[in-house]
Tab-separated table of C-alpha atoms and ligand atoms in Angstrom:
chain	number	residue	atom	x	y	z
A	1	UNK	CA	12.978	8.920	-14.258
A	2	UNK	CA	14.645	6.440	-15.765
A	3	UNK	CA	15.619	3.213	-14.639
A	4	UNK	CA	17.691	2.592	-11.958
A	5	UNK	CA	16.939	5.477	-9.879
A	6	UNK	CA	15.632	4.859	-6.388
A	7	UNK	CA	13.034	7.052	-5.280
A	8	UNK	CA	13.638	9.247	-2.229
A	9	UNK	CA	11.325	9.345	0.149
A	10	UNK	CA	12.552	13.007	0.981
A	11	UNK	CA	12.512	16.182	-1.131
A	12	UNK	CA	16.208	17.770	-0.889
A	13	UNK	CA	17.103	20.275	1.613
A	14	UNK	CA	13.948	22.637	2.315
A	15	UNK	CA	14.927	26.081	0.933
A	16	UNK	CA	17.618	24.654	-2.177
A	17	UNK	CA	16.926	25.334	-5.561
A	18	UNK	CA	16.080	21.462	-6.045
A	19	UNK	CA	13.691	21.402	-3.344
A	20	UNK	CA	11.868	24.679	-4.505
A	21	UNK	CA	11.732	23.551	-7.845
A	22	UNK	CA	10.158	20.615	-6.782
A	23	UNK	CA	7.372	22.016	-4.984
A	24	UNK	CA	6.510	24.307	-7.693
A	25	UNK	CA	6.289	21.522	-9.811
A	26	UNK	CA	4.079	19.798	-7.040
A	27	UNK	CA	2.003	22.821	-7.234
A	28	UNK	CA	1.487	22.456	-10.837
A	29	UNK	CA	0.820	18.984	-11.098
A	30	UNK	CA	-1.795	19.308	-8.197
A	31	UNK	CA	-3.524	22.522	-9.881
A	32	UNK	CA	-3.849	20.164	-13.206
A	33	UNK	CA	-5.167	17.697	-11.073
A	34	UNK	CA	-7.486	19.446	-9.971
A	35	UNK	CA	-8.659	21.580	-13.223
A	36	UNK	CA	-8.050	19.515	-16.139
A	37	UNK	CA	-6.249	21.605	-18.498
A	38	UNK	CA	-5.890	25.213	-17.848
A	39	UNK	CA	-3.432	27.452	-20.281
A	40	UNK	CA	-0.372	28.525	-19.061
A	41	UNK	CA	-1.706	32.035	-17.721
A	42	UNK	CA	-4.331	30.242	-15.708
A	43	UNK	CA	-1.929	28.633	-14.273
A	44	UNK	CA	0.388	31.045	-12.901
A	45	UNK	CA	-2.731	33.114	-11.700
A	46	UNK	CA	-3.714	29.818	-9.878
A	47	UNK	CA	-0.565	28.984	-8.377
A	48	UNK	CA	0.789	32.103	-7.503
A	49	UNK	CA	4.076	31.412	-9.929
A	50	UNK	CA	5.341	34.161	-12.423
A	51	UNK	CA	4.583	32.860	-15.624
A	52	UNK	CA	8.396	32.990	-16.531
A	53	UNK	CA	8.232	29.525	-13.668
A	54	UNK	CA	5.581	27.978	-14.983
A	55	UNK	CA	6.447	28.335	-18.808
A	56	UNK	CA	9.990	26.589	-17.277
A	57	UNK	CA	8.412	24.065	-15.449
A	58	UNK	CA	6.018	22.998	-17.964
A	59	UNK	CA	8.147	22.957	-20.764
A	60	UNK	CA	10.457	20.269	-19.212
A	61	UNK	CA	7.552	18.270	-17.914
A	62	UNK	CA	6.662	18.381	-21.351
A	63	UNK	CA	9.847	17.078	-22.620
A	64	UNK	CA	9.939	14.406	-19.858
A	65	UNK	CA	6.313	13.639	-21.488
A	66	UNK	CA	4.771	14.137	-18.341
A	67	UNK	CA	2.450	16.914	-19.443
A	68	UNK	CA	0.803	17.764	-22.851
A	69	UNK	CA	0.005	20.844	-24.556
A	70	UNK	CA	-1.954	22.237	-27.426
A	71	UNK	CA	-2.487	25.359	-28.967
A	72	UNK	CA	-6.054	27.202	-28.095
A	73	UNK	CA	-7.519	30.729	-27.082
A	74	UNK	CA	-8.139	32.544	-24.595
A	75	UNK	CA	-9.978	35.577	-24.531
A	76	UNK	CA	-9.089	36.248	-28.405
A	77	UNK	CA	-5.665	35.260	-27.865
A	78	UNK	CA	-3.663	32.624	-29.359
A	79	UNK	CA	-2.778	30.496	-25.893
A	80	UNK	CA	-0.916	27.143	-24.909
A	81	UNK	CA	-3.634	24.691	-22.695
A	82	UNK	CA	-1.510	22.048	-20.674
A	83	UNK	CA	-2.834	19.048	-19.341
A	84	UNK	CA	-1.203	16.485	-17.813
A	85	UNK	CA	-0.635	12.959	-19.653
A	86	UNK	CA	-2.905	11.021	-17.810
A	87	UNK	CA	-4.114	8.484	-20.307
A	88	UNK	CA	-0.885	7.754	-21.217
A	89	UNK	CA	1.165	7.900	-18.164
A	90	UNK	CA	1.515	4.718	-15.875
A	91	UNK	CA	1.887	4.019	-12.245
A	92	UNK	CA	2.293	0.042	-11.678
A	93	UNK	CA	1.514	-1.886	-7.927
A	94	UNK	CA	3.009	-5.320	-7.220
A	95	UNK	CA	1.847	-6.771	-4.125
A	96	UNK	CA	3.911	-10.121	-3.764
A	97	UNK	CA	2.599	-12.638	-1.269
A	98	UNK	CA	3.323	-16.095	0.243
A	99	UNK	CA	1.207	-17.693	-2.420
A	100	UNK	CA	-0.063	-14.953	-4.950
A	101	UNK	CA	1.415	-11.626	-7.564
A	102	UNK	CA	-0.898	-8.954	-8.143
A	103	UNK	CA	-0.136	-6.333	-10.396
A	104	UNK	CA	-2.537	-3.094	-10.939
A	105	UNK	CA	-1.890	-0.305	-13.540
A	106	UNK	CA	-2.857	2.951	-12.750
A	107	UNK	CA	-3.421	6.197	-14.582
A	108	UNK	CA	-1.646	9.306	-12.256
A	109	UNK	CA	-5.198	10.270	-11.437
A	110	UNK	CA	-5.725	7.681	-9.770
A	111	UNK	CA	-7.840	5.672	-12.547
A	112	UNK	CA	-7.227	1.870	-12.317
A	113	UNK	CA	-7.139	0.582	-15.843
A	114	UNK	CA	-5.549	-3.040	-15.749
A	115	UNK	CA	-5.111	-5.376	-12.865
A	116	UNK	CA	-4.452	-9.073	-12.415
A	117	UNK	CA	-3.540	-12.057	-9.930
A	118	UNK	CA	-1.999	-14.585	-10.253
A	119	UNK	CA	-1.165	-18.029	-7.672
A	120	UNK	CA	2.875	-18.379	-6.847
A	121	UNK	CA	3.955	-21.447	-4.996
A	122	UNK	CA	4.783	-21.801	-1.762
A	123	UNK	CA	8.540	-21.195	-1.336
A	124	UNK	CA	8.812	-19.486	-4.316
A	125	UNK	CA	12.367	-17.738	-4.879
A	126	UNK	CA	12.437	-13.887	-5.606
A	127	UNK	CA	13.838	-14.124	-9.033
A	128	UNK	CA	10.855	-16.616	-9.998
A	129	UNK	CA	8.081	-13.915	-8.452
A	130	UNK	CA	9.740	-10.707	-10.242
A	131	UNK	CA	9.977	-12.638	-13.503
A	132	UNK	CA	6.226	-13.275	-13.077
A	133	UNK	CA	5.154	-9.822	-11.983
A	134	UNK	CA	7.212	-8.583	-15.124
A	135	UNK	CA	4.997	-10.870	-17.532
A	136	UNK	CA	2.007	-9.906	-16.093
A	137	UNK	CA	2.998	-5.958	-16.103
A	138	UNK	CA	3.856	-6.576	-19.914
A	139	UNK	CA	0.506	-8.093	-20.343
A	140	UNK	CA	-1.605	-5.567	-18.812
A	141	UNK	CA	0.296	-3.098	-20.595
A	142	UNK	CA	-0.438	-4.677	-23.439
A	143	UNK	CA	-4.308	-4.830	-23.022
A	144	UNK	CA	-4.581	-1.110	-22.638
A	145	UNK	CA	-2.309	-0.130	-25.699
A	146	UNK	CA	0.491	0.776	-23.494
A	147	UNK	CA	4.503	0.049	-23.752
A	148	UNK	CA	6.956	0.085	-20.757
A	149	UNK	CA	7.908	3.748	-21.651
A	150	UNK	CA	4.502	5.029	-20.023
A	151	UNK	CA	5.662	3.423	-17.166
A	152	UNK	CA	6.244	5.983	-14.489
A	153	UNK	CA	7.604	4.222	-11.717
A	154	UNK	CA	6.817	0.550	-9.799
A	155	UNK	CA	5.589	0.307	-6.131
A	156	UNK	CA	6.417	-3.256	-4.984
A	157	UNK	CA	4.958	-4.699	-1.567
A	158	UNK	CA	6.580	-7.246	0.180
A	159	UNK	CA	4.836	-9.145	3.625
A	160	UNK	CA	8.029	-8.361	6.027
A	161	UNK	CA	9.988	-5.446	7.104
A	162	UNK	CA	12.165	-3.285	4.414
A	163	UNK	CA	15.323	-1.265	6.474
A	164	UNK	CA	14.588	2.634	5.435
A	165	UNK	CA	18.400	2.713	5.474
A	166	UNK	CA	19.613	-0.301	2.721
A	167	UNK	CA	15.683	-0.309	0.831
A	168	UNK	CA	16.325	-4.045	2.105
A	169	UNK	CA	14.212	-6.893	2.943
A	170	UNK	CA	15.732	-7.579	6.160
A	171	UNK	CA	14.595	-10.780	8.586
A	172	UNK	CA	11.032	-11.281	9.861
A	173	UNK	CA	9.073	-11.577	6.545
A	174	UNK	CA	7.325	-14.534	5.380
A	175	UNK	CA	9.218	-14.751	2.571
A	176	UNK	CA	12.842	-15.963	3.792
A	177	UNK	CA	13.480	-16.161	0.525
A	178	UNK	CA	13.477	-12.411	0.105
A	179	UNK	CA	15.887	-11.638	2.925
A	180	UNK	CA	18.412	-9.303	1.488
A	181	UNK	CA	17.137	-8.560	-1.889
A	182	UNK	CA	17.822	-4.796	-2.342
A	183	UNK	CA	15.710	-2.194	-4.517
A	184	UNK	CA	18.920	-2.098	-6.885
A	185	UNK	CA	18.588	-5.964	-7.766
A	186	UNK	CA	14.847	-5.375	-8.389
A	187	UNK	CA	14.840	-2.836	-10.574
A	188	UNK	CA	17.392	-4.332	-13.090
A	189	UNK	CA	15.178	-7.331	-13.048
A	190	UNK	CA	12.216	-4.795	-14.081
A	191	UNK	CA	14.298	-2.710	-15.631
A	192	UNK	CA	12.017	0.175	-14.091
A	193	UNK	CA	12.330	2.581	-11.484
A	194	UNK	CA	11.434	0.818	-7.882
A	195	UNK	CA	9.921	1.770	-4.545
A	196	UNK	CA	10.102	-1.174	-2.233
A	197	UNK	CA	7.643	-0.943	0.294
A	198	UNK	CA	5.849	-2.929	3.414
A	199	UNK	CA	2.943	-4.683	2.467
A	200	UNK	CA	1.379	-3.392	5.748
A	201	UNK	CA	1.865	0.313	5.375
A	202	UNK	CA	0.668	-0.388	1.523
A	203	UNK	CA	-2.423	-1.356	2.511
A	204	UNK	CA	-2.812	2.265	5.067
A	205	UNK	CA	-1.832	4.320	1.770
A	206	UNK	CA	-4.522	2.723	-0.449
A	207	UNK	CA	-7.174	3.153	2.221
A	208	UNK	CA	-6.578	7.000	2.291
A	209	UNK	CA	-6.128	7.161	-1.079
A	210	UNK	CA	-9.243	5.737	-2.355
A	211	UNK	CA	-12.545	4.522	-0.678
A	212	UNK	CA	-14.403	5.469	2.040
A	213	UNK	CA	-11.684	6.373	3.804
A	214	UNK	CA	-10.088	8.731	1.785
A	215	UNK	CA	-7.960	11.503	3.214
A	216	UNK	CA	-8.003	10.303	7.089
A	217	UNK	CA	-4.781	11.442	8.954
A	218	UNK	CA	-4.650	9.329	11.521
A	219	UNK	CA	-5.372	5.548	9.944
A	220	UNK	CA	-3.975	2.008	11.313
A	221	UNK	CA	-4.204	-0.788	8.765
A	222	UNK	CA	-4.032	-3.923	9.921
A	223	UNK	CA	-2.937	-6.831	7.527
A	224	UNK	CA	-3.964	-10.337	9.105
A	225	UNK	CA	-2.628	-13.004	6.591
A	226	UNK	CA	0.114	-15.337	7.090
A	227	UNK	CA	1.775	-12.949	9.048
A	228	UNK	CA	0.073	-9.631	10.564
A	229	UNK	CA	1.462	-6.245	10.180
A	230	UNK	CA	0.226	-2.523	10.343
A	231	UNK	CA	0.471	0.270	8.291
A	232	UNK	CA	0.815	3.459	11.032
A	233	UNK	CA	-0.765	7.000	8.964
A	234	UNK	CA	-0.273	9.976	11.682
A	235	UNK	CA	-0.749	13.296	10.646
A	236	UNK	CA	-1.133	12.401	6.896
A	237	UNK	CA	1.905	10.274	6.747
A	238	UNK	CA	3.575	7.039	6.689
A	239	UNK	CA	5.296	6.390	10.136
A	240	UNK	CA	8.350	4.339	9.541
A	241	UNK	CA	10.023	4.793	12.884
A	242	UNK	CA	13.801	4.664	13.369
A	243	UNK	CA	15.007	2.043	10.238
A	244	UNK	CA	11.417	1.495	9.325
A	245	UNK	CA	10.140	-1.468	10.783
A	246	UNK	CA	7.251	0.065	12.575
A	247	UNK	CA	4.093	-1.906	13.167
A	248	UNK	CA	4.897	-5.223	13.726
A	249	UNK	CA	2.494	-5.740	15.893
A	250	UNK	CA	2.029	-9.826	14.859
A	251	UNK	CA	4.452	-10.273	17.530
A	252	UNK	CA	2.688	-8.339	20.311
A	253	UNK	CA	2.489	-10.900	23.188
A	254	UNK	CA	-1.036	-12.147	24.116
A	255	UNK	CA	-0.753	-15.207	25.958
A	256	UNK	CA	2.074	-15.830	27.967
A	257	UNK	CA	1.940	-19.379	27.906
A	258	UNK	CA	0.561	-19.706	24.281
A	259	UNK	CA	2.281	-21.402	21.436
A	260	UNK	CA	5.897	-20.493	20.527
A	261	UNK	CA	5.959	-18.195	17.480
A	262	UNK	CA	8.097	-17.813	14.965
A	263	UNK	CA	10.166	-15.189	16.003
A	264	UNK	CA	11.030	-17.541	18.969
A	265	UNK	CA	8.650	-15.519	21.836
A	266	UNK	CA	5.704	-17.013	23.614
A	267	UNK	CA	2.472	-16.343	22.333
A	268	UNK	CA	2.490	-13.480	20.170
A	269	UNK	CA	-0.858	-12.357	18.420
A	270	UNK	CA	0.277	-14.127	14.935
A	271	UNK	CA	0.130	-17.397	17.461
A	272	UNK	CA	-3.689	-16.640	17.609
A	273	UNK	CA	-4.650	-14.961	14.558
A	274	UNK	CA	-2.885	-15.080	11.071
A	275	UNK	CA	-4.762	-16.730	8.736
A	276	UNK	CA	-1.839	-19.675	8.737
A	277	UNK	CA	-3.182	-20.455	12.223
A	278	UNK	CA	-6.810	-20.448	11.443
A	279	UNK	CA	-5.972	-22.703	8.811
A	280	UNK	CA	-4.381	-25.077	10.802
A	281	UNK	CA	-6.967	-25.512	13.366
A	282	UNK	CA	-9.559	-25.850	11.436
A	283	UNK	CA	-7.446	-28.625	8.708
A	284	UNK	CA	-9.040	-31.296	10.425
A	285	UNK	CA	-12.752	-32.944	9.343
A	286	UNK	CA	-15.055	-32.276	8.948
A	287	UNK	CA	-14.184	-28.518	8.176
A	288	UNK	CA	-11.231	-29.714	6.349
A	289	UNK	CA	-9.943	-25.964	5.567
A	290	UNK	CA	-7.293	-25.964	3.372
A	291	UNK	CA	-7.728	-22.035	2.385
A	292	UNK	CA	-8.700	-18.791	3.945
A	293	UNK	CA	-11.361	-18.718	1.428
A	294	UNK	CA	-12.864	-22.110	2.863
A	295	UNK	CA	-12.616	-20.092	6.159
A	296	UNK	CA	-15.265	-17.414	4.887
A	297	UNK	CA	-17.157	-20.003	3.447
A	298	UNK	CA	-17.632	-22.044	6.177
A	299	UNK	CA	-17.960	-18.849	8.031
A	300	UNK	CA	-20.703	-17.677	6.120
A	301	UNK	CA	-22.570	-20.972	6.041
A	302	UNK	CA	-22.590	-20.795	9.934
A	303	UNK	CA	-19.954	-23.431	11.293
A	304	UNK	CA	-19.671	-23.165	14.671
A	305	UNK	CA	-15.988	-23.915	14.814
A	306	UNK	CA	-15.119	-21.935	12.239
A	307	UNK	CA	-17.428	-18.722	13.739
A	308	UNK	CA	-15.555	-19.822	17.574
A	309	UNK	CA	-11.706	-19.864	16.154
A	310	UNK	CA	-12.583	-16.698	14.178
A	311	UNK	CA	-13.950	-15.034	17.017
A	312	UNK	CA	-10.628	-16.119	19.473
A	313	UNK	CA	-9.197	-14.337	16.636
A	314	UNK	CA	-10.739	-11.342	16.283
A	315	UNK	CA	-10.789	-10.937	20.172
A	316	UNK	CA	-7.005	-11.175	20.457
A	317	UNK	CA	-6.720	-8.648	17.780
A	318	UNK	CA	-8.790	-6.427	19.340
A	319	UNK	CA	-6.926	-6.328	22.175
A	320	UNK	CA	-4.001	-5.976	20.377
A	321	UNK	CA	-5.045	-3.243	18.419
A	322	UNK	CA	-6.523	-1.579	22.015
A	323	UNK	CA	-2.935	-1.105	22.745
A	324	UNK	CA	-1.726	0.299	19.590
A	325	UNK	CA	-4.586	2.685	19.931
A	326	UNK	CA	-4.044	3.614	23.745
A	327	UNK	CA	-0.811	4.615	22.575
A	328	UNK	CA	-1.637	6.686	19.046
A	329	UNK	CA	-5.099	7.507	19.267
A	330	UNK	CA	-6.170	6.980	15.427
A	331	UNK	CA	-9.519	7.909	13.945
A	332	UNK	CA	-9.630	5.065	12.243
A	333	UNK	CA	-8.265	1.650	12.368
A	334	UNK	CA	-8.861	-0.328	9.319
A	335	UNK	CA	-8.496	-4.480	9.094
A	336	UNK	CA	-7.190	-6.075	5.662
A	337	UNK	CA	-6.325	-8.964	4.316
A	338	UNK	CA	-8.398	-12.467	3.130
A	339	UNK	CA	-10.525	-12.444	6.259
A	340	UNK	CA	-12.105	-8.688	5.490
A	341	UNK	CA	-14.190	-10.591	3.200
A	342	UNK	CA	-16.090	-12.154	6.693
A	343	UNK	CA	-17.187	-7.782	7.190
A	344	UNK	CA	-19.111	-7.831	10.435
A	345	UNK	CA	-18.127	-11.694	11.519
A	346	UNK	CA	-14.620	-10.605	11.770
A	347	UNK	CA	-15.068	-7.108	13.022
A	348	UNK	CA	-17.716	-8.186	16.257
A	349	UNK	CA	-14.986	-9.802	18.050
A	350	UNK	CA	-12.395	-7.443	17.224
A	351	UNK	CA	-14.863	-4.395	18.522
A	352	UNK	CA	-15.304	-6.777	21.937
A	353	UNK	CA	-11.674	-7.316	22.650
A	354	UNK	CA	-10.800	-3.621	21.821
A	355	UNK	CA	-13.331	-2.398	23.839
A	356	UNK	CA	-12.167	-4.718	27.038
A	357	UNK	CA	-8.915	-3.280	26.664
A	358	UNK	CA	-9.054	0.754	24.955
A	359	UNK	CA	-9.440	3.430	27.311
A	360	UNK	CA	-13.407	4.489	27.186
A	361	UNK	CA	-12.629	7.570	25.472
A	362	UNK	CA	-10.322	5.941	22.561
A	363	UNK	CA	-13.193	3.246	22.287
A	364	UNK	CA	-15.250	5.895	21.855
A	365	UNK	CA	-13.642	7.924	19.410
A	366	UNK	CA	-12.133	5.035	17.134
A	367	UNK	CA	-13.663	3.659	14.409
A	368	UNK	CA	-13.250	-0.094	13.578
A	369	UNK	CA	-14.025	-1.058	9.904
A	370	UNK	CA	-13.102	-3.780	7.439
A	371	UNK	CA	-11.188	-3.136	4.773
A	372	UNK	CA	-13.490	-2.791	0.814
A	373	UNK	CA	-10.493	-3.726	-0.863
A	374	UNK	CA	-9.507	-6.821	0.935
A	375	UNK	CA	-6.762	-8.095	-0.868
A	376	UNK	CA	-6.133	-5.987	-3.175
A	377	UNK	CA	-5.120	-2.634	-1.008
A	378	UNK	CA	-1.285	-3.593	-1.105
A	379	UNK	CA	-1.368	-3.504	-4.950
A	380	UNK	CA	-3.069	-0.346	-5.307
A	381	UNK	CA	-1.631	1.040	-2.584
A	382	UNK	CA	2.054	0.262	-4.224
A	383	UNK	CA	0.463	2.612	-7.483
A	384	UNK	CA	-0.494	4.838	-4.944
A	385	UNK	CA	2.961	5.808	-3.670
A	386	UNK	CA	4.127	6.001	-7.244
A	387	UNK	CA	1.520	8.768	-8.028
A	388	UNK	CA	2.462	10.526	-4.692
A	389	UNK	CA	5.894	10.281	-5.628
A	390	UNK	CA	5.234	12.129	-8.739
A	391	UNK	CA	3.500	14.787	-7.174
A	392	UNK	CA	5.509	15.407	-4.543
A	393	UNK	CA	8.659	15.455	-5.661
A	394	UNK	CA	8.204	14.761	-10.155
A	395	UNK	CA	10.207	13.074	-11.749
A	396	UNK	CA	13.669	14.267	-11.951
A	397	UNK	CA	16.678	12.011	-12.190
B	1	ZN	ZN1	6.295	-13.569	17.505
């Protein structure tokens, strides 16, 4: 790919020549995946393709450096073994936040070799973050013996909604600075290919792409930072909904009367619970937060109003989440973000208000969890949709 293509989300029309090449490539890469290296006979016995497709397939993977071969036997016989280029081939997560950059490298199977944060200021302008991102990308690069040219593709999270239709940060984010950047005007300031992506639904890819809750079809991440969003996985995939800007459920309202949000409604659940919140009421001595980290601190060492706005919190994001669930009935629903590093003290009083309002049999059959990445699941969830990129649909131009 090279850059200034735009992913597709979609494989071309089901049945075309494009699209069925595609999925035999998808078949190949996941067979590799799966086996290592196998010669080219193995792998049309394994994949059900004549070995006419395969020898096709592999040799313009090959020449798109995508796969590697070498000569070996099998069964007496000279043979080609393919493998696919792994160690050399690059997936790259940015996660950009209100205040931080993280970039993580990735190997296509899923190996994390090089990752980094770094602090941004408050207010910071898009150009500033991406010029950042791109010296920490060369960087890491640069620590494992890698150029840009093993660079597959870049998965970039952003904290607001991204229109499915323009690949556009569109109003509601965090970042008003980022309203209307496009994919385009990202990618020539990487000068790599780009999938812009919801921080939110980030998050729900890395959690069933590695961890404990690996390949769970029906998954709601929640991401409770400055603003709160969710990441919606049913039946294995992403649900973006009509221009996708599903899960904004920050702005579910709670308390009627409650404080007047930023989207100009009355007491939505980012009133009550993002972390900015938290933060403010608890700015005062003698807790003196400045810093969701002095929140788990304080947490931890047992402050009592720290553990009581935490647990207002958690309760009104329980009940928030009962609704979501009412309505989708996940298997899972998974919470992210700074405060997942509080495990249980956070979770309690999001298992009490869910439970007030979920229908018995949803409370019964949802699990609640933390997430283990905490803050870094939108990073490695923005590799992770590189990688399925590749597999789905390779790498053609
Ligand atoms: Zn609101």
């Amino acid at each position: 790919m090279t850059p200034g293509t735009t992913f597709s989300r979609r494989s071309a029309n089901p049945g075309s020549q494009a699209a069925l090449r595609k999925l035999n490539q998808q078949r190949i890469v996941h067979t590799l995946l799966q086996a290592g290296s196998l010669t080219q006979a193995e792998l049309s016995r394994q994949t059900g393709l004549s070995t006419a497709t395969v020898s096709n397939i592999v040799k313009s993977m090959v020449e798109r450096g995508l796969l590697t071969t070498a000569p070996t036997t099998s069964s007496g016989r000279r043979a080609l073994s393919v493998s696919l280029s792994g160690d050399d081939t690059i997936a790259a997560g940015i996660d950009i936040g209100r205040s931080h950059v993280r970039v993580v490298l990735c190997t296509i199977d899923h190996k994390v070799v090089a990752e980094r944060w770094q602090p941004l200021p408050l207010g910071h302008e898009a150009d500033f973050a991406l010029e950042v991102a791109s010296g920490i990308l060369d960087e890491l690069l640069g620590t494992c013996g890698r150029s840009r040219s093993a660079v597959i593709g870049v998965g970039l999270g952003v904290p607001g909604p991204i229109d499915s239709r323009s690949h556009t940060v569109i109003d509601g984010t965090i970042l008003p600075q980022w309203v209307g950047i496009t994919v385009d005007e990202i990618q020539d300031r990487l000068k790599l290919p780009v999938r812009l992506e919801n921080d939110a639904n980030l998050g729900a890819i890395a959690e069933i792409t590695w961890g404990p809750h690996k390949g769970v079809d029906n998954l709601i991440f929640v991401k409770v930072g400055t603003g709160i969003g969710s990441g919606l996985i049913l039946d294995g995939e992403i649900f973006g909904g009509n221009v996708g800007i599903s899960g904004e459920i920050g702005h579910l309202p709670i308390h009627e009367h409650g404080l007047i949000c930023r989207c100009g409604n009355r007491g939505c659940l980012e009133t009550i619970a993002s972390t900015a919140i938290l933060i403010e009421l608890l700015s005062r001595e003698p807790q003196n937060v400045r810093s969701t980290a002095d929140i788990v601190r304080l947490a931890e060492e047992g402050d009592k109003a720290t553990l009581r706005v935490v647990d207002d919190a958690g309760q009104a994001l329980g009940r928030a989440l009962a609704a979501i669930a009412n309505l989708l009935n996940p298997r899972m629903v998974v919470i992210g973000g700074p405060l997942a590093g509080l495990g249980n003290r956070m979770l309690e009083p999001v298992r009490t208000g869910f439970m007030r309002y979920s229908s018995p049999v949803v409370f019964d059959t949802t699990e609640l969890a933390v997430s283990s990445f905490t803050d870094r699941a939108e990073a490695l969830g923005a590799a992770a949709i590189v990688i399925q990129e590749f597999e789905a649909v390779g790498f053609d131009t």
